[in-house]
PDB file of C-alpha atoms and ligand atoms in Angstrom:
ATOM      1  CA  UNK A   1     133.343  27.934 109.373  1.00 87.00           C
ATOM      2  CA  UNK A   2     137.189  27.757 108.361  1.00 90.00           C
ATOM      3  CA  UNK A   3     139.118  30.289 106.362  1.00 90.00           C
ATOM      4  CA  UNK A   4     139.054  27.737 103.086  1.00 88.00           C
ATOM      5  CA  UNK A   5     135.742  26.701 103.463  1.00 92.00           C
ATOM      6  CA  UNK A   6     134.145  28.384 100.278  1.00 96.00           C
ATOM      7  CA  UNK A   7     138.166  28.252  98.013  1.00 91.00           C
ATOM      8  CA  UNK A   8     137.304  31.062  96.499  1.00 89.00           C
ATOM      9  CA  UNK A   9     133.568  30.688  95.187  1.00 97.00           C
ATOM     10  CA  UNK A  10     132.430  33.624  93.826  1.00 98.00           C
ATOM     11  CA  UNK A  11     128.783  35.140  95.904  1.00 98.00           C
ATOM     12  CA  UNK A  12     126.948  37.596  95.029  1.00 99.00           C
ATOM     13  CA  UNK A  13     125.141  39.085  98.190  1.00 99.00           C
ATOM     14  CA  UNK A  14     122.590  42.243  97.372  1.00 99.00           C
ATOM     15  CA  UNK A  15     121.859  44.425 100.386  1.00 99.00           C
ATOM     16  CA  UNK A  16     125.577  44.285 101.159  1.00 99.00           C
ATOM     17  CA  UNK A  17     125.884  47.395 102.006  1.00 98.00           C
ATOM     18  CA  UNK A  18     123.918  47.113 105.133  1.00 98.00           C
ATOM     19  CA  UNK A  19     122.291  44.774 107.524  1.00 98.00           C
ATOM     20  CA  UNK A  20     122.477  41.639 107.545  1.00 98.00           C
ATOM     21  CA  UNK A  21     123.420  41.507 104.216  1.00 99.00           C
ATOM     22  CA  UNK A  22     127.132  42.956 105.210  1.00 99.00           C
ATOM     23  CA  UNK A  23     127.190  40.796 108.130  1.00 99.00           C
ATOM     24  CA  UNK A  24     127.044  38.090 105.343  1.00 99.00           C
ATOM     25  CA  UNK A  25     129.564  39.428 102.826  1.00 98.00           C
ATOM     26  CA  UNK A  26     131.608  39.609 106.350  1.00 98.00           C
ATOM     27  CA  UNK A  27     131.726  36.155 107.006  1.00 98.00           C
ATOM     28  CA  UNK A  28     131.985  34.958 103.759  1.00 98.00           C
ATOM     29  CA  UNK A  29     135.002  36.928 103.146  1.00 98.00           C
ATOM     30  CA  UNK A  30     136.492  35.348 105.843  1.00 98.00           C
ATOM     31  CA  UNK A  31     135.372  32.024 104.960  1.00 97.00           C
ATOM     32  CA  UNK A  32     137.274  32.544 101.555  1.00 97.00           C
ATOM     33  CA  UNK A  33     135.023  33.522  99.159  1.00 98.00           C
ATOM     34  CA  UNK A  34     135.344  36.051  96.422  1.00 98.00           C
ATOM     35  CA  UNK A  35     132.632  38.413  97.309  1.00 98.00           C
ATOM     36  CA  UNK A  36     130.367  40.731  95.302  1.00 98.00           C
ATOM     37  CA  UNK A  37     128.999  43.392  97.458  1.00 99.00           C
ATOM     38  CA  UNK A  38     125.811  44.669  95.599  1.00 99.00           C
ATOM     39  CA  UNK A  39     123.744  47.957  96.811  1.00 99.00           C
ATOM     40  CA  UNK A  40     121.551  50.658  95.635  1.00 98.00           C
ATOM     41  CA  UNK A  41     123.827  52.476  97.340  1.00 98.00           C
ATOM     42  CA  UNK A  42     127.342  52.128  96.001  1.00 98.00           C
ATOM     43  CA  UNK A  43     129.196  54.251  98.964  1.00 98.00           C
ATOM     44  CA  UNK A  44     127.189  51.192 101.469  1.00 98.00           C
ATOM     45  CA  UNK A  45     128.696  48.612  99.147  1.00 98.00           C
ATOM     46  CA  UNK A  46     131.958  50.153  99.351  1.00 98.00           C
ATOM     47  CA  UNK A  47     132.005  50.146 102.993  1.00 98.00           C
ATOM     48  CA  UNK A  48     131.419  47.028 103.649  1.00 98.00           C
ATOM     49  CA  UNK A  49     134.553  46.113 101.053  1.00 98.00           C
ATOM     50  CA  UNK A  50     136.392  48.636 103.278  1.00 98.00           C
ATOM     51  CA  UNK A  51     136.413  45.752 106.349  1.00 98.00           C
ATOM     52  CA  UNK A  52     137.214  43.251 104.807  1.00 98.00           C
ATOM     53  CA  UNK A  53     140.881  41.830 105.563  1.00 97.00           C
ATOM     54  CA  UNK A  54     141.917  41.717 101.661  1.00 97.00           C
ATOM     55  CA  UNK A  55     139.215  44.631 100.025  1.00 98.00           C
ATOM     56  CA  UNK A  56     141.459  43.927  96.472  1.00 98.00           C
ATOM     57  CA  UNK A  57     140.277  40.036  96.222  1.00 98.00           C
ATOM     58  CA  UNK A  58     136.473  41.718  96.360  1.00 98.00           C
ATOM     59  CA  UNK A  59     133.770  43.704  94.671  1.00 98.00           C
ATOM     60  CA  UNK A  60     131.598  46.587  95.293  1.00 98.00           C
ATOM     61  CA  UNK A  61     129.210  47.333  92.774  1.00 98.00           C
ATOM     62  CA  UNK A  62     125.545  49.559  93.149  1.00 98.00           C
ATOM     63  CA  UNK A  63     122.890  47.600  91.630  1.00 98.00           C
ATOM     64  CA  UNK A  64     118.715  47.992  91.599  1.00 98.00           C
ATOM     65  CA  UNK A  65     117.412  44.738  92.449  1.00 98.00           C
ATOM     66  CA  UNK A  66     114.066  45.595  90.409  1.00 98.00           C
ATOM     67  CA  UNK A  67     115.624  46.228  87.295  1.00 98.00           C
ATOM     68  CA  UNK A  68     116.752  43.437  85.049  1.00 98.00           C
ATOM     69  CA  UNK A  69     119.408  44.852  83.255  1.00 98.00           C
ATOM     70  CA  UNK A  70     121.085  46.387  86.209  1.00 98.00           C
ATOM     71  CA  UNK A  71     121.330  42.574  87.690  1.00 98.00           C
ATOM     72  CA  UNK A  72     122.656  41.383  84.321  1.00 98.00           C
ATOM     73  CA  UNK A  73     125.133  43.958  84.327  1.00 98.00           C
ATOM     74  CA  UNK A  74     126.177  42.911  88.213  1.00 98.00           C
ATOM     75  CA  UNK A  75     126.618  39.392  87.074  1.00 98.00           C
ATOM     76  CA  UNK A  76     128.542  40.444  83.500  1.00 98.00           C
ATOM     77  CA  UNK A  77     130.588  42.222  85.656  1.00 98.00           C
ATOM     78  CA  UNK A  78     131.696  39.741  88.371  1.00 98.00           C
ATOM     79  CA  UNK A  79     131.975  36.999  85.701  1.00 97.00           C
ATOM     80  CA  UNK A  80     134.640  39.877  84.093  1.00 97.00           C
ATOM     81  CA  UNK A  81     136.311  40.071  87.164  1.00 98.00           C
ATOM     82  CA  UNK A  82     136.727  36.268  88.403  1.00 97.00           C
ATOM     83  CA  UNK A  83     136.896  34.735  84.957  1.00 96.00           C
ATOM     84  CA  UNK A  84     133.376  32.375  86.196  1.00 96.00           C
ATOM     85  CA  UNK A  85     129.890  33.910  87.317  1.00 97.00           C
ATOM     86  CA  UNK A  86     128.814  33.838  90.775  1.00 98.00           C
ATOM     87  CA  UNK A  87     128.033  30.364  92.790  1.00 97.00           C
ATOM     88  CA  UNK A  88     127.057  31.787  95.816  1.00 98.00           C
ATOM     89  CA  UNK A  89     123.520  33.732  96.116  1.00 98.00           C
ATOM     90  CA  UNK A  90     122.179  35.671  99.026  1.00 99.00           C
ATOM     91  CA  UNK A  91     119.313  37.804  98.511  1.00 99.00           C
ATOM     92  CA  UNK A  92     119.457  40.202 101.402  1.00 99.00           C
ATOM     93  CA  UNK A  93     118.437  43.617  99.535  1.00 99.00           C
ATOM     94  CA  UNK A  94     114.853  44.429 101.052  1.00 98.00           C
ATOM     95  CA  UNK A  95     112.618  47.842 102.495  1.00 98.00           C
ATOM     96  CA  UNK A  96     110.238  47.545 105.158  1.00 96.00           C
ATOM     97  CA  UNK A  97     107.009  49.992 105.228  1.00 88.00           C
ATOM     98  CA  UNK A  98     104.789  49.849 108.149  1.00 93.00           C
ATOM     99  CA  UNK A  99     101.249  51.655 107.326  1.00 95.00           C
ATOM    100  CA  UNK A 100      97.432  51.244 108.216  1.00 97.00           C
ATOM    101  CA  UNK A 101      96.315  48.731 105.366  1.00 98.00           C
ATOM    102  CA  UNK A 102      94.008  51.312 104.288  1.00 98.00           C
ATOM    103  CA  UNK A 103      96.115  54.269 104.648  1.00 98.00           C
ATOM    104  CA  UNK A 104      98.960  52.085 102.246  1.00 97.00           C
ATOM    105  CA  UNK A 105      99.283  53.928  98.883  1.00 97.00           C
ATOM    106  CA  UNK A 106      99.815  51.971  95.826  1.00 97.00           C
ATOM    107  CA  UNK A 107     103.045  53.653  95.044  1.00 97.00           C
ATOM    108  CA  UNK A 108     104.820  52.144  98.474  1.00 97.00           C
ATOM    109  CA  UNK A 109     103.075  48.936  97.728  1.00 98.00           C
ATOM    110  CA  UNK A 110     104.616  48.593  94.512  1.00 98.00           C
ATOM    111  CA  UNK A 111     108.301  49.249  95.746  1.00 98.00           C
ATOM    112  CA  UNK A 112     107.838  46.897  98.466  1.00 98.00           C
ATOM    113  CA  UNK A 113     106.244  44.277  96.370  1.00 98.00           C
ATOM    114  CA  UNK A 114     109.378  45.336  93.540  1.00 98.00           C
ATOM    115  CA  UNK A 115     112.351  45.244  95.796  1.00 98.00           C
ATOM    116  CA  UNK A 116     111.539  42.611  98.128  1.00 98.00           C
ATOM    117  CA  UNK A 117     109.911  39.609  95.739  1.00 98.00           C
ATOM    118  CA  UNK A 118     110.200  40.420  92.076  1.00 98.00           C
ATOM    119  CA  UNK A 119     113.823  41.530  93.355  1.00 99.00           C
ATOM    120  CA  UNK A 120     114.344  38.238  94.729  1.00 99.00           C
ATOM    121  CA  UNK A 121     112.406  36.370  92.045  1.00 99.00           C
ATOM    122  CA  UNK A 122     114.699  38.072  89.096  1.00 98.00           C
ATOM    123  CA  UNK A 123     118.390  37.966  90.927  1.00 99.00           C
ATOM    124  CA  UNK A 124     117.736  34.615  91.243  1.00 99.00           C
ATOM    125  CA  UNK A 125     116.947  34.370  87.530  1.00 98.00           C
ATOM    126  CA  UNK A 126     119.284  35.973  86.507  1.00 98.00           C
ATOM    127  CA  UNK A 127     122.302  34.495  88.722  1.00 98.00           C
ATOM    128  CA  UNK A 128     120.662  30.140  87.647  1.00 98.00           C
ATOM    129  CA  UNK A 129     120.788  31.198  83.887  1.00 98.00           C
ATOM    130  CA  UNK A 130     124.030  32.459  84.280  1.00 97.00           C
ATOM    131  CA  UNK A 131     125.668  29.817  86.004  1.00 97.00           C
ATOM    132  CA  UNK A 132     123.894  26.995  83.878  1.00 96.00           C
ATOM    133  CA  UNK A 133     125.440  29.341  81.050  1.00 94.00           C
ATOM    134  CA  UNK A 134     127.583  26.380  78.639  1.00 71.00           C
ATOM    135  CA  UNK A 135     126.975  23.895  81.748  1.00 73.00           C
ATOM    136  CA  UNK A 136     125.432  20.055  81.137  1.00 68.00           C
ATOM    137  CA  UNK A 137     123.971  17.768  82.559  1.00 64.00           C
ATOM    138  CA  UNK A 138     123.357  17.186  86.260  1.00 63.00           C
ATOM    139  CA  UNK A 139     126.319  18.215  89.132  1.00 74.00           C
ATOM    140  CA  UNK A 140     126.382  17.090  93.108  1.00 77.00           C
ATOM    141  CA  UNK A 141     126.801  20.875  94.154  1.00 88.00           C
ATOM    142  CA  UNK A 142     127.315  23.885  91.284  1.00 95.00           C
ATOM    143  CA  UNK A 143     125.689  26.703  93.903  1.00 97.00           C
ATOM    144  CA  UNK A 144     123.730  27.559  96.559  1.00 98.00           C
ATOM    145  CA  UNK A 145     120.881  30.486  97.180  1.00 99.00           C
ATOM    146  CA  UNK A 146     119.854  32.154 100.509  1.00 99.00           C
ATOM    147  CA  UNK A 147     116.613  34.255 100.393  1.00 99.00           C
ATOM    148  CA  UNK A 148     115.623  35.997 103.295  1.00 98.00           C
ATOM    149  CA  UNK A 149     111.647  35.892 104.091  1.00 98.00           C
ATOM    150  CA  UNK A 150     111.052  37.203 107.792  1.00 98.00           C
ATOM    151  CA  UNK A 151     108.936  35.482 111.071  1.00 98.00           C
ATOM    152  CA  UNK A 152     106.500  38.346 109.808  1.00 97.00           C
ATOM    153  CA  UNK A 153     105.460  36.576 107.561  1.00 98.00           C
ATOM    154  CA  UNK A 154     103.804  33.518 110.004  1.00 96.00           C
ATOM    155  CA  UNK A 155     103.488  35.674 112.516  1.00 96.00           C
ATOM    156  CA  UNK A 156     101.796  38.273 110.319  1.00 96.00           C
ATOM    157  CA  UNK A 157     101.285  41.684 112.440  1.00 95.00           C
ATOM    158  CA  UNK A 158      98.543  44.890 111.809  1.00 96.00           C
ATOM    159  CA  UNK A 159     100.473  47.477 109.946  1.00 96.00           C
ATOM    160  CA  UNK A 160     102.380  45.518 108.088  1.00 96.00           C
ATOM    161  CA  UNK A 161     100.072  44.020 105.478  1.00 98.00           C
ATOM    162  CA  UNK A 162     102.589  44.713 102.295  1.00 98.00           C
ATOM    163  CA  UNK A 163     105.749  43.303 103.853  1.00 98.00           C
ATOM    164  CA  UNK A 164     104.270  39.799 105.133  1.00 98.00           C
ATOM    165  CA  UNK A 165     102.931  38.973 101.669  1.00 98.00           C
ATOM    166  CA  UNK A 166     105.786  40.065 100.357  1.00 98.00           C
ATOM    167  CA  UNK A 167     107.936  37.671 102.682  1.00 98.00           C
ATOM    168  CA  UNK A 168     104.896  35.244 102.968  1.00 98.00           C
ATOM    169  CA  UNK A 169     105.688  34.923  98.509  1.00 98.00           C
ATOM    170  CA  UNK A 170     109.706  35.176  99.317  1.00 99.00           C
ATOM    171  CA  UNK A 171     108.965  31.415 101.057  1.00 98.00           C
ATOM    172  CA  UNK A 172     107.093  30.482  98.190  1.00 98.00           C
ATOM    173  CA  UNK A 173     109.046  31.355  95.927  1.00 99.00           C
ATOM    174  CA  UNK A 174     112.219  30.029  97.512  1.00 99.00           C
ATOM    175  CA  UNK A 175     110.360  26.469  97.965  1.00 98.00           C
ATOM    176  CA  UNK A 176     109.266  26.333  94.386  1.00 98.00           C
ATOM    177  CA  UNK A 177     112.385  27.525  92.846  1.00 98.00           C
ATOM    178  CA  UNK A 178     114.330  24.887  95.059  1.00 98.00           C
ATOM    179  CA  UNK A 179     111.834  22.165  93.791  1.00 98.00           C
ATOM    180  CA  UNK A 180     112.753  23.068  90.406  1.00 98.00           C
ATOM    181  CA  UNK A 181     116.951  23.614  90.788  1.00 98.00           C
ATOM    182  CA  UNK A 182     117.810  21.008  93.019  1.00 97.00           C
ATOM    183  CA  UNK A 183     118.399  18.147  90.304  1.00 96.00           C
ATOM    184  CA  UNK A 184     120.515  20.659  88.797  1.00 96.00           C
ATOM    185  CA  UNK A 185     123.370  21.113  91.836  1.00 96.00           C
ATOM    186  CA  UNK A 186     121.428  24.168  93.069  1.00 98.00           C
ATOM    187  CA  UNK A 187     119.821  24.360  96.578  1.00 98.00           C
ATOM    188  CA  UNK A 188     117.584  27.385  97.422  1.00 98.00           C
ATOM    189  CA  UNK A 189     116.921  27.702 100.732  1.00 99.00           C
ATOM    190  CA  UNK A 190     115.935  30.820 102.695  1.00 99.00           C
ATOM    191  CA  UNK A 191     116.471  32.107 106.745  1.00 99.00           C
ATOM    192  CA  UNK A 192     113.379  33.626 108.203  1.00 98.00           C
ATOM    193  CA  UNK A 193     115.066  35.990 110.809  1.00 98.00           C
ATOM    194  CA  UNK A 194     112.833  37.750 114.113  1.00 98.00           C
ATOM    195  CA  UNK A 195     113.681  41.192 114.414  1.00 98.00           C
ATOM    196  CA  UNK A 196     116.990  42.194 113.956  1.00 98.00           C
ATOM    197  CA  UNK A 197     118.628  45.018 115.219  1.00 98.00           C
ATOM    198  CA  UNK A 198     120.370  46.686 112.034  1.00 98.00           C
ATOM    199  CA  UNK A 199     119.154  49.778 110.548  1.00 97.00           C
ATOM    200  CA  UNK A 200     115.871  48.786 108.800  1.00 97.00           C
ATOM    201  CA  UNK A 201     115.073  48.137 112.427  1.00 96.00           C
ATOM    202  CA  UNK A 202     116.607  50.834 113.935  1.00 96.00           C
ATOM    203  CA  UNK A 203     113.632  53.574 113.708  1.00 92.00           C
ATOM    204  CA  UNK A 204     111.356  51.794 115.908  1.00 92.00           C
ATOM    205  CA  UNK A 205     111.525  53.157 118.783  1.00 93.00           C
ATOM    206  CA  UNK A 206     112.060  52.394 122.771  1.00 93.00           C
ATOM    207  CA  UNK A 207     108.896  51.099 123.198  1.00 92.00           C
ATOM    208  CA  UNK A 208     108.229  48.369 120.642  1.00 93.00           C
ATOM    209  CA  UNK A 209     112.270  47.377 120.791  1.00 95.00           C
ATOM    210  CA  UNK A 210     111.122  46.365 124.876  1.00 96.00           C
ATOM    211  CA  UNK A 211     108.324  45.204 123.504  1.00 95.00           C
ATOM    212  CA  UNK A 212     109.570  42.834 121.200  1.00 96.00           C
ATOM    213  CA  UNK A 213     112.398  42.184 123.492  1.00 97.00           C
ATOM    214  CA  UNK A 214     110.181  40.972 126.224  1.00 96.00           C
ATOM    215  CA  UNK A 215     108.874  38.268 123.501  1.00 95.00           C
ATOM    216  CA  UNK A 216     112.435  36.425 123.102  1.00 96.00           C
ATOM    217  CA  UNK A 217     113.219  33.669 126.009  1.00 97.00           C
ATOM    218  CA  UNK A 218     116.915  35.607 125.237  1.00 98.00           C
ATOM    219  CA  UNK A 219     115.176  39.383 126.173  1.00 97.00           C
ATOM    220  CA  UNK A 220     116.918  40.582 123.734  1.00 98.00           C
ATOM    221  CA  UNK A 221     116.793  41.631 119.430  1.00 98.00           C
ATOM    222  CA  UNK A 222     118.870  39.441 117.359  1.00 98.00           C
ATOM    223  CA  UNK A 223     122.640  41.003 116.009  1.00 98.00           C
ATOM    224  CA  UNK A 224     122.916  40.373 112.236  1.00 98.00           C
ATOM    225  CA  UNK A 225     125.979  37.933 112.701  1.00 98.00           C
ATOM    226  CA  UNK A 226     123.649  35.614 114.007  1.00 98.00           C
ATOM    227  CA  UNK A 227     121.648  35.862 111.186  1.00 99.00           C
ATOM    228  CA  UNK A 228     124.762  35.738 108.719  1.00 99.00           C
ATOM    229  CA  UNK A 229     126.622  32.516 110.497  1.00 98.00           C
ATOM    230  CA  UNK A 230     123.192  30.091 109.279  1.00 98.00           C
ATOM    231  CA  UNK A 231     123.185  32.139 106.055  1.00 99.00           C
ATOM    232  CA  UNK A 232     126.443  31.315 105.455  1.00 98.00           C
ATOM    233  CA  UNK A 233     125.785  27.737 106.966  1.00 98.00           C
ATOM    234  CA  UNK A 234     123.007  27.236 104.596  1.00 98.00           C
ATOM    235  CA  UNK A 235     125.596  28.416 101.431  1.00 98.00           C
ATOM    236  CA  UNK A 236     128.397  25.647 102.730  1.00 98.00           C
ATOM    237  CA  UNK A 237     128.142  22.008 101.212  1.00 96.00           C
ATOM    238  CA  UNK A 238     127.835  21.611 105.083  1.00 97.00           C
ATOM    239  CA  UNK A 239     123.896  21.376 104.205  1.00 98.00           C
ATOM    240  CA  UNK A 240     124.292  20.273 101.559  1.00 97.00           C
ATOM    241  CA  UNK A 241     120.756  17.784 101.980  1.00 97.00           C
ATOM    242  CA  UNK A 242     119.286  20.956 103.139  1.00 98.00           C
ATOM    243  CA  UNK A 243     116.971  22.017 100.236  1.00 98.00           C
ATOM    244  CA  UNK A 244     113.459  24.380 100.042  1.00 98.00           C
ATOM    245  CA  UNK A 245     114.122  24.439 104.018  1.00 98.00           C
ATOM    246  CA  UNK A 246     112.633  28.108 106.182  1.00 98.00           C
ATOM    247  CA  UNK A 247     114.999  27.837 109.018  1.00 98.00           C
ATOM    248  CA  UNK A 248     114.090  30.133 111.952  1.00 98.00           C
ATOM    249  CA  UNK A 249     116.477  31.873 113.367  1.00 98.00           C
ATOM    250  CA  UNK A 250     114.218  33.841 116.428  1.00 98.00           C
ATOM    251  CA  UNK A 251     115.909  33.587 119.537  1.00 97.00           C
ATOM    252  CA  UNK A 252     112.371  32.078 120.706  1.00 97.00           C
ATOM    253  CA  UNK A 253     110.137  34.915 120.126  1.00 97.00           C
ATOM    254  CA  UNK A 254     108.164  32.711 118.155  1.00 95.00           C
ATOM    255  CA  UNK A 255     108.531  28.872 118.104  1.00 92.00           C
TER     256      UNK A 255
HETATM  257  N1  NAD B 301     116.160  43.749 110.442  1.00 89.08           N
HETATM  258  C1  NAD B 301     115.088  42.640 110.597  1.00 89.08           C
HETATM  259  O1  NAD B 301     114.436  42.820 111.437  1.00 89.08           O
HETATM  260  C2  NAD B 301     114.803  41.871 109.739  1.00 89.08           C
HETATM  261  C3  NAD B 301     113.742  40.556 110.288  1.00 89.08           C
HETATM  262  C4  NAD B 301     113.512  39.774 108.663  1.00 89.08           C
HETATM  263  C5  NAD B 301     113.790  40.179 107.984  1.00 89.08           C
HETATM  264  N2  NAD B 301     114.488  41.008 107.133  1.00 89.08           N
HETATM  265  C6  NAD B 301     114.997  41.182 105.959  1.00 89.08           C
HETATM  266  O2  NAD B 301     116.401  41.052 106.038  1.00 89.08           O
HETATM  267  C7  NAD B 301     116.813  41.134 104.997  1.00 89.08           C
HETATM  268  C8  NAD B 301     118.202  42.370 105.429  1.00 89.08           C
HETATM  269  O3  NAD B 301     117.396  43.165 106.414  1.00 89.08           O
HETATM  270  P1  NAD B 301     117.877  43.820 106.774  1.00 89.08           P
HETATM  271  O4  NAD B 301     117.585  44.328 108.415  1.00 89.08           O
HETATM  272  O5  NAD B 301     119.592  43.882 107.370  1.00 89.08           O
HETATM  273  O6  NAD B 301     117.971  45.709 106.839  1.00 89.08           O
HETATM  274  P2  NAD B 301     119.210  46.930 106.117  1.00 89.08           P
HETATM  275  O7  NAD B 301     117.978  47.886 105.321  1.00 89.08           O
HETATM  276  O8  NAD B 301     119.817  47.309 107.114  1.00 89.08           O
HETATM  277  O9  NAD B 301     120.002  46.533 104.834  1.00 89.08           O
HETATM  278  C9  NAD B 301     118.518  46.528 103.035  1.00 89.08           C
HETATM  279  C10 NAD B 301     119.898  47.501 102.261  1.00 89.08           C
HETATM  280  O10 NAD B 301     118.947  46.409 101.276  1.00 89.08           O
HETATM  281  C11 NAD B 301     119.238  47.731  99.443  1.00 89.08           C
HETATM  282  N3  NAD B 301     118.380  48.103  98.952  1.00 89.08           N
HETATM  283  C12 NAD B 301     117.417  48.161  99.256  1.00 89.08           C
HETATM  284  N4  NAD B 301     116.562  48.472  98.451  1.00 89.08           N
HETATM  285  C13 NAD B 301     117.408  47.828  97.199  1.00 89.08           C
HETATM  286  C14 NAD B 301     117.209  47.484  95.628  1.00 89.08           C
HETATM  287  N5  NAD B 301     116.455  47.866  95.525  1.00 89.08           N
HETATM  288  N6  NAD B 301     118.475  47.050  94.988  1.00 89.08           N
HETATM  289  C15 NAD B 301     119.695  46.764  95.653  1.00 89.08           C
HETATM  290  N7  NAD B 301     119.469  46.997  97.347  1.00 89.08           N
HETATM  291  C16 NAD B 301     118.417  46.979  97.679  1.00 89.08           C
HETATM  292  C17 NAD B 301     119.429  48.740 101.005  1.00 89.08           C
HETATM  293  O11 NAD B 301     120.319  49.721 100.501  1.00 89.08           O
HETATM  294  C18 NAD B 301     120.403  48.402 102.271  1.00 89.08           C
HETATM  295  O12 NAD B 301     121.908  48.502 102.358  1.00 89.08           O
HETATM  296  C19 NAD B 301     115.681  42.434 104.093  1.00 89.08           C
HETATM  297  O13 NAD B 301     115.263  41.551 103.524  1.00 89.08           O
HETATM  298  C20 NAD B 301     114.814  42.545 104.880  1.00 89.08           C
HETATM  299  O14 NAD B 301     113.314  42.495 104.905  1.00 89.08           O
HETATM  300  C21 NAD B 301     114.954  42.444 108.313  1.00 89.08           C
END
């Protein structure tokens, strides 16, 4: 992506303190966006900022995406700093829990639903309301949203019932929201990655890593940067005719 591709557009990335969120923040910053790195861990968000060429152009903020008031504070802070609300959004905050279905607890189920599904919904709603505030009529491209689903929502492996349910919800939410927002100049899409080497998957153990690698014709796990490339493309005007798409990034493991 050219260094001025985003021409000082403000981008909000939740979960920007780690994994695919961090990789996306770094690529957006390289492509000229002003990046609001928002994460449950402020320290992690700050660390992402420290990896950028011009950290003073960007912002690191603590947020819990499950709390509407916290999300509203982030949008307000971005507006204060840049004089305009963010026009690009990546919902990368997420949690994964594996558990036999019959052992899943209500507390764990609530957490997975609240972060992955409610969080994606709430952040998108607050972001779009701020973007549309005071604006009248249709413009060709006002902003773009990318959500992160998962190929797990398609394959639906065992021990992941709560997680796959939320990710299937993210895909359905993306499509409905996209259909409603396209004529307001806001494109909404999602990516569905296969297993990506991030802190989320770091603890899965060598035998499972080998099994996942063997399922991909490339023989390896994905890298966060490889998903970030697709996310950044979906945020850019180069994907101007893509609306409600769910782009699989799988190394051929799921076709
Ligand atoms: N890693 C994979 O194999 C994989 C595959 C498919 C989809 N995904 C999805 O991609 C997204 C990013 O995953 P990752 O692998 O980069 O994970 P990660 O664990 O490296 O990063 C997730 C980030 O989200 C943040 N977060 C968690 N709860 C939050 C909350 N309530 N509010 C704000 N931030 C919060 C964490 O602090 C962390 O920095 C997630 O939605 C995940 O479900 C991951």
